[in-house]
Amino acid sequence: MATTAPAAHRCSYEDYEATADWLRSQTEQRPKVAIICGSGLGGLAALLDNRVVIPYKDIPNFPQTTVEGHQGQLVFGTLEGQQCVCMQGRFHTYEGYDVYQVTYPVRVFSLLGVRTLVVTNAAGGLNSSFSVGDIMLIKDHINMPGLVGNNPLCGPNDDRFGVRFPCMSDAYDRDLLALAQQTAEGQGIGAFVHQGVYCMVGGPTFESIAEGRALRTMGADAVGMSTALEVVVARHCGLRVLGFSLITNMVVTDYDSTLKANHAEVLDTTLMRTQDLQGLVRGILAQMPVDPEDL
Ligand SMILES: O=P(O)(O)O[C@@H]1C[C@H](O)[C@@H](CO)O1
Ligand SMILES: Nc1nc2[nH]cnc2c(=O)[nH]1
């Protein structure tokens, strides 16, 4: 049977602008911080004051969420004096979206005036010193889809967003990372907050034992199915990035183990740590200068 590859949803500058203009027409809020909530972590949006909620289904050009634990709405509001927009639900390539759709909101946020992107995700722990419920501050990533050519910056470069060959050795802002670490220690949760390398894989399968072992050998501390693509696009358009992984399960790397990764466990663990993660984000925002130059 002949098959046709689906067309890539590569968007024009005007598409992103149309979405940003439409959002501006719906709210007078002008966020400087965008927060992408990972699986089960959408509760962060409930912390915002003066909330304006806009379902994805109403937003021109926006994809729709299809995964349990991802609500599918943008929430504008203020947190600790910072004007924020929260994505309550993100998009993943395993849902059938391409890399341009998954990262579409990031460029829209940049056009809205956002300067800082906070990414959160649920991830499987690979580092044997991690435990379920730990928080990993992301210090670097391995963009597995990008490494094999599935990068959201593939295609003609639009210089209005950024340069053709962006640097990724500074993807996760070192000053924000230090602020996050200090804040965690100040809040007395330093014992379960670590720094590490996040590896993005395509999913939706959890790792085989051999894959888990291979990823660990490559230098990954945690593995998940999101984040790196969003971060690549954010860095391309000059946003500074802070990232958190909640270690919701340990990746099985032992043939004698009877553990089996599953999405229900992922969501259960997010419930267990939701207060700590929210407190940490709140504490960081309270101390974070609005202008990146002031850090
Ligand atoms: O959106 P995130 O990366 O938090 O979601 C993770 C990866 C899969 O989507 C799902 C697996 O349980 O959680
Ligand atoms: N790939 C992957 N994604 C996850 N998201 C939450 N846990 C996991 C995991 O173990 N593996």
Coordinates of C-alpha atoms and ligand atoms in Angstrom, one line a residue:
M1 CA 0.0 0.0 0.0
A2 CA 1.4 3.4 -0.9
T3 CA 1.8 5.8 2.0
T4 CA 2.4 9.5 1.9
A5 CA 4.5 11.2 4.5
P6 CA 2.4 13.9 6.4
A7 CA 3.3 17.5 5.5
A8 CA 5.4 19.2 8.1
H9 CA 3.6 22.0 9.9
R10 CA 6.3 24.5 9.4
C11 CA 4.8 28.0 10.2
S12 CA 5.6 31.4 8.8
Y13 CA 6.4 34.4 11.0
E14 CA 3.0 35.7 10.1
D15 CA 1.3 32.6 11.6
Y16 CA 3.1 33.1 14.9
E17 CA 2.3 36.8 14.9
A18 CA -1.4 36.1 14.2
T19 CA -1.6 33.9 17.3
A20 CA 0.3 36.4 19.4
D21 CA -2.0 39.2 18.1
W22 CA -5.1 37.2 18.9
L23 CA -3.9 36.5 22.4
R24 CA -3.1 40.2 22.9
S25 CA -6.7 40.9 22.0
Q26 CA -8.0 38.5 24.7
T27 CA -6.0 39.9 27.6
E28 CA -4.2 43.0 28.6
Q29 CA -1.6 41.0 30.5
R30 CA 1.9 41.0 28.9
P31 CA 3.8 38.1 30.4
K32 CA 7.6 38.1 30.8
V33 CA 7.8 34.6 32.1
A34 CA 6.3 31.5 30.4
I35 CA 6.0 28.2 32.3
I36 CA 5.4 24.9 30.5
C37 CA 3.8 22.4 32.9
G38 CA 4.8 18.8 32.5
S39 CA 2.6 15.7 33.1
G40 CA 0.6 16.1 36.3
L41 CA 2.3 19.5 37.0
G42 CA -0.4 21.8 35.8
G43 CA -1.3 22.7 39.3
L44 CA 1.4 25.4 39.0
A45 CA -1.1 27.5 37.1
A46 CA -3.5 27.5 40.0
L47 CA -0.9 29.6 41.9
L48 CA -1.4 32.6 39.6
D49 CA -3.3 35.6 40.7
N50 CA -5.7 37.6 38.3
R51 CA -6.0 34.5 36.2
V52 CA -7.2 34.7 32.6
V53 CA -7.8 31.2 31.2
I54 CA -7.8 30.6 27.4
P55 CA -8.5 27.0 26.2
Y56 CA -6.2 25.8 23.4
K57 CA -9.2 25.0 21.2
D58 CA -10.0 28.7 21.0
I59 CA -6.4 29.8 20.0
P60 CA -5.7 30.2 16.3
N61 CA -3.1 27.7 15.1
F62 CA -2.7 26.0 18.5
P63 CA -2.5 22.2 18.6
Q64 CA -4.7 20.3 21.2
T65 CA -3.5 18.2 24.1
T66 CA -4.4 14.6 24.0
V67 CA -2.5 13.2 27.1
E68 CA -4.0 12.5 30.6
G69 CA -2.4 15.0 33.0
H70 CA -2.3 17.8 30.4
Q71 CA -5.3 20.1 30.6
G72 CA -5.0 22.1 27.4
Q73 CA -5.3 25.7 28.3
L74 CA -3.1 28.8 28.7
V75 CA -3.4 30.6 32.0
F76 CA -2.2 34.2 32.2
G77 CA -1.6 35.8 35.6
T78 CA 0.8 37.1 38.2
L79 CA 3.0 35.0 40.5
E80 CA 5.3 36.7 43.1
G81 CA 5.0 40.0 41.1
Q82 CA 6.0 38.4 37.8
Q83 CA 3.7 38.5 34.9
C84 CA 3.4 34.9 33.7
V85 CA 1.7 32.7 31.2
C86 CA 1.4 29.0 32.0
M87 CA 0.9 26.2 29.5
Q88 CA -1.3 23.8 31.4
G89 CA -0.5 20.9 29.0
R90 CA 2.2 20.6 26.4
F91 CA 2.5 18.9 23.1
H92 CA 4.6 15.8 22.4
T93 CA 5.8 14.2 19.1
Y94 CA 4.4 10.8 20.2
E95 CA 0.9 12.4 20.0
G96 CA 1.5 12.7 16.3
Y97 CA 2.6 16.3 16.3
D98 CA 5.7 17.3 14.4
V99 CA 8.5 19.2 16.0
Y100 CA 7.2 22.5 14.6
Q101 CA 3.8 22.0 16.3
V102 CA 5.3 20.9 19.6
T103 CA 7.3 24.1 19.8
Y104 CA 4.8 26.5 18.2
P105 CA 3.8 28.1 21.6
V106 CA 7.4 29.1 22.4
R107 CA 7.8 31.4 19.5
V108 CA 4.3 32.9 20.2
F109 CA 5.5 33.6 23.8
S110 CA 8.6 35.3 22.5
L111 CA 6.5 37.5 20.3
L112 CA 4.3 38.3 23.3
G113 CA 7.4 39.7 25.1
V114 CA 8.3 36.7 27.2
R115 CA 12.0 36.7 28.3
T116 CA 12.3 33.6 30.5
L117 CA 11.0 30.1 29.9
V118 CA 10.5 27.7 32.8
V119 CA 10.1 24.1 31.6
T120 CA 9.0 21.3 33.8
N121 CA 8.5 17.6 33.1
A122 CA 8.0 14.2 34.6
A123 CA 11.0 12.0 33.9
G124 CA 12.4 8.6 34.7
G125 CA 15.6 8.5 36.9
L126 CA 18.7 7.0 35.4
N127 CA 21.2 8.2 37.9
S128 CA 21.4 5.5 40.6
S129 CA 21.7 8.1 43.4
F130 CA 18.3 9.6 42.5
S131 CA 15.0 8.4 44.1
V132 CA 11.4 8.7 43.1
G133 CA 10.1 12.1 44.1
D134 CA 13.5 13.9 43.6
I135 CA 13.6 17.1 41.7
M136 CA 16.4 17.5 39.1
L137 CA 17.4 21.0 38.0
I138 CA 18.2 20.5 34.4
K139 CA 21.8 21.7 33.7
D140 CA 22.0 20.3 30.2
H141 CA 20.1 18.1 27.7
I142 CA 20.6 15.4 25.1
N143 CA 18.2 16.2 22.3
M144 CA 17.9 12.7 20.9
P145 CA 15.4 13.6 18.1
G146 CA 17.5 16.7 17.2
L147 CA 20.7 14.6 17.0
V148 CA 19.1 12.4 14.3
G149 CA 17.8 15.4 12.3
N150 CA 14.4 15.9 13.8
N151 CA 15.1 19.4 15.1
P152 CA 12.5 22.2 15.1
L153 CA 15.1 24.5 13.6
C154 CA 15.4 22.4 10.5
G155 CA 14.2 24.2 7.4
P156 CA 14.8 27.8 6.2
N157 CA 16.0 29.9 9.1
D158 CA 14.0 33.0 9.9
D159 CA 16.6 35.6 11.1
R160 CA 13.8 37.5 12.9
F161 CA 13.7 34.7 15.5
G162 CA 17.4 33.9 15.6
V163 CA 20.6 32.7 14.0
R164 CA 21.0 29.7 11.7
F165 CA 23.4 27.9 14.0
P166 CA 22.5 28.6 17.6
C167 CA 24.8 27.6 20.5
M168 CA 23.4 25.0 22.9
S169 CA 26.3 24.8 25.4
D170 CA 24.6 27.6 27.4
A171 CA 21.0 26.3 27.0
Y172 CA 20.2 26.3 30.7
D173 CA 20.9 29.6 32.3
R174 CA 23.6 29.2 34.9
D175 CA 22.5 32.1 37.1
L176 CA 18.9 30.8 37.2
L177 CA 20.3 27.3 38.0
A178 CA 22.3 28.7 40.9
L179 CA 19.3 30.7 42.1
A180 CA 17.1 27.5 42.0
Q181 CA 19.7 25.5 43.9
Q182 CA 20.0 28.3 46.6
T183 CA 16.3 28.6 46.8
A184 CA 15.8 24.8 47.3
E185 CA 18.4 24.9 50.0
G186 CA 16.8 27.9 51.7
Q187 CA 13.5 26.0 51.6
G188 CA 15.0 23.0 53.3
I189 CA 14.5 20.7 50.3
G190 CA 18.1 20.6 49.1
A191 CA 18.4 16.9 50.1
F192 CA 16.2 15.9 47.2
V193 CA 17.1 18.5 44.7
H194 CA 19.9 17.6 42.3
Q195 CA 21.4 18.9 39.1
G196 CA 21.6 16.7 36.0
V197 CA 21.3 16.0 32.4
Y198 CA 17.9 15.4 30.8
C199 CA 17.6 13.2 27.7
M200 CA 14.7 13.6 25.4
V201 CA 13.5 10.5 23.6
G202 CA 10.5 10.2 21.3
G203 CA 8.3 7.9 23.3
P204 CA 5.6 6.8 23.8
T205 CA 7.3 3.6 24.9
F206 CA 9.1 3.7 28.2
E207 CA 12.7 2.4 27.9
S208 CA 13.7 -1.2 27.4
I209 CA 16.4 -2.3 29.8
A210 CA 19.1 -2.0 27.1
E211 CA 17.9 1.5 26.2
G212 CA 18.0 2.6 29.8
R213 CA 21.5 1.3 30.2
A214 CA 22.6 2.9 27.0
L215 CA 21.2 6.3 28.0
R216 CA 22.9 6.1 31.4
T217 CA 26.2 5.3 29.7
M218 CA 25.7 8.3 27.4
G219 CA 25.6 10.6 30.5
A220 CA 21.9 11.1 31.0
D221 CA 20.6 11.4 34.6
A222 CA 17.0 11.4 33.6
V223 CA 14.9 10.6 30.5
G224 CA 11.6 11.9 29.3
M225 CA 9.6 12.6 26.2
S226 CA 9.6 16.4 26.0
T227 CA 11.4 19.6 26.8
A228 CA 14.5 19.6 24.7
L229 CA 12.7 20.7 21.5
E230 CA 11.0 23.6 23.4
V231 CA 14.3 24.6 24.8
V232 CA 16.1 24.6 21.5
V233 CA 13.4 27.0 20.0
A234 CA 13.5 29.2 23.1
R235 CA 17.3 29.6 23.0
H236 CA 17.1 30.3 19.2
C237 CA 14.9 33.2 20.0
G238 CA 16.9 34.4 22.9
L239 CA 14.9 33.3 25.9
R240 CA 16.7 32.3 29.0
V241 CA 15.7 28.9 30.3
L242 CA 15.3 27.2 33.6
G243 CA 14.2 23.5 33.7
F244 CA 13.0 21.0 36.3
S245 CA 12.4 17.3 36.0
L246 CA 10.4 15.6 38.6
I247 CA 11.7 12.0 38.9
T248 CA 8.5 10.1 38.9
N249 CA 9.9 6.6 38.5
M250 CA 13.3 5.0 38.2
V251 CA 14.1 3.6 34.8
V252 CA 14.4 -0.2 34.9
T253 CA 18.0 -1.2 34.1
D254 CA 18.2 -4.6 35.8
Y255 CA 17.0 -7.8 34.1
D256 CA 16.1 -9.2 37.5
S257 CA 13.7 -6.3 38.3
T258 CA 10.0 -6.9 38.1
L259 CA 9.2 -3.1 38.1
K260 CA 7.3 -1.8 35.0
A261 CA 7.1 1.9 34.2
N262 CA 3.6 3.2 33.7
H263 CA 1.9 6.6 33.3
A264 CA -0.3 6.1 36.4
E265 CA 2.8 5.9 38.6
V266 CA 4.1 9.0 36.8
L267 CA 1.0 11.0 37.7
D268 CA 0.8 9.6 41.3
T269 CA 4.4 10.8 42.0
T270 CA 3.6 14.3 40.7
L271 CA 0.8 14.5 43.3
M272 CA 3.3 13.6 46.0
R273 CA 5.7 16.4 45.1
T274 CA 3.4 19.0 43.8
Q275 CA 3.6 21.3 46.9
D276 CA 7.4 21.2 47.0
L277 CA 7.8 22.0 43.3
Q278 CA 5.3 24.8 43.4
G279 CA 7.0 26.3 46.5
L280 CA 10.3 26.1 44.7
V281 CA 9.0 27.8 41.5
R282 CA 7.3 30.5 43.7
G283 CA 10.5 31.1 45.7
I284 CA 12.6 31.4 42.5
L285 CA 10.2 33.8 40.8
A286 CA 10.1 35.9 44.0
Q287 CA 13.9 36.5 43.6
M288 CA 14.2 36.5 39.9
P289 CA 14.8 39.9 38.2
V290 CA 12.3 40.5 35.4
D291 CA 15.1 41.7 33.1
P292 CA 17.7 38.9 32.4
E293 CA 20.4 41.6 32.3
D294 CA 19.8 42.2 36.0
L295 CA 20.7 38.7 37.2
Ligands
LIG1 O1 5.1 16.3 29.4 P1 6.1 15.4 30.2 O2 7.4 15.3 29.6 O3 6.1 15.8 31.7 O4 5.4 14.0 30.2 C1 6.1 12.8 30.6 C2 6.6 12.1 29.4 C3 5.3 11.4 28.9 O5 4.5 12.4 28.2 C4 4.6 11.0 30.1 C5 4.9 9.6 30.5 O6 4.3 9.3 31.7 O7 5.1 11.9 31.1
LIG2 N1 11.0 8.2 28.4 C1 10.5 8.3 29.7 N2 9.7 9.3 30.0 C2 9.2 9.3 31.2 N3 8.4 10.2 31.8 C3 8.2 9.9 33.1 N4 8.9 8.7 33.3 C4 9.5 8.4 32.2 C5 10.4 7.4 31.9 O1 10.8 6.5 32.6 N5 10.9 7.3 30.6

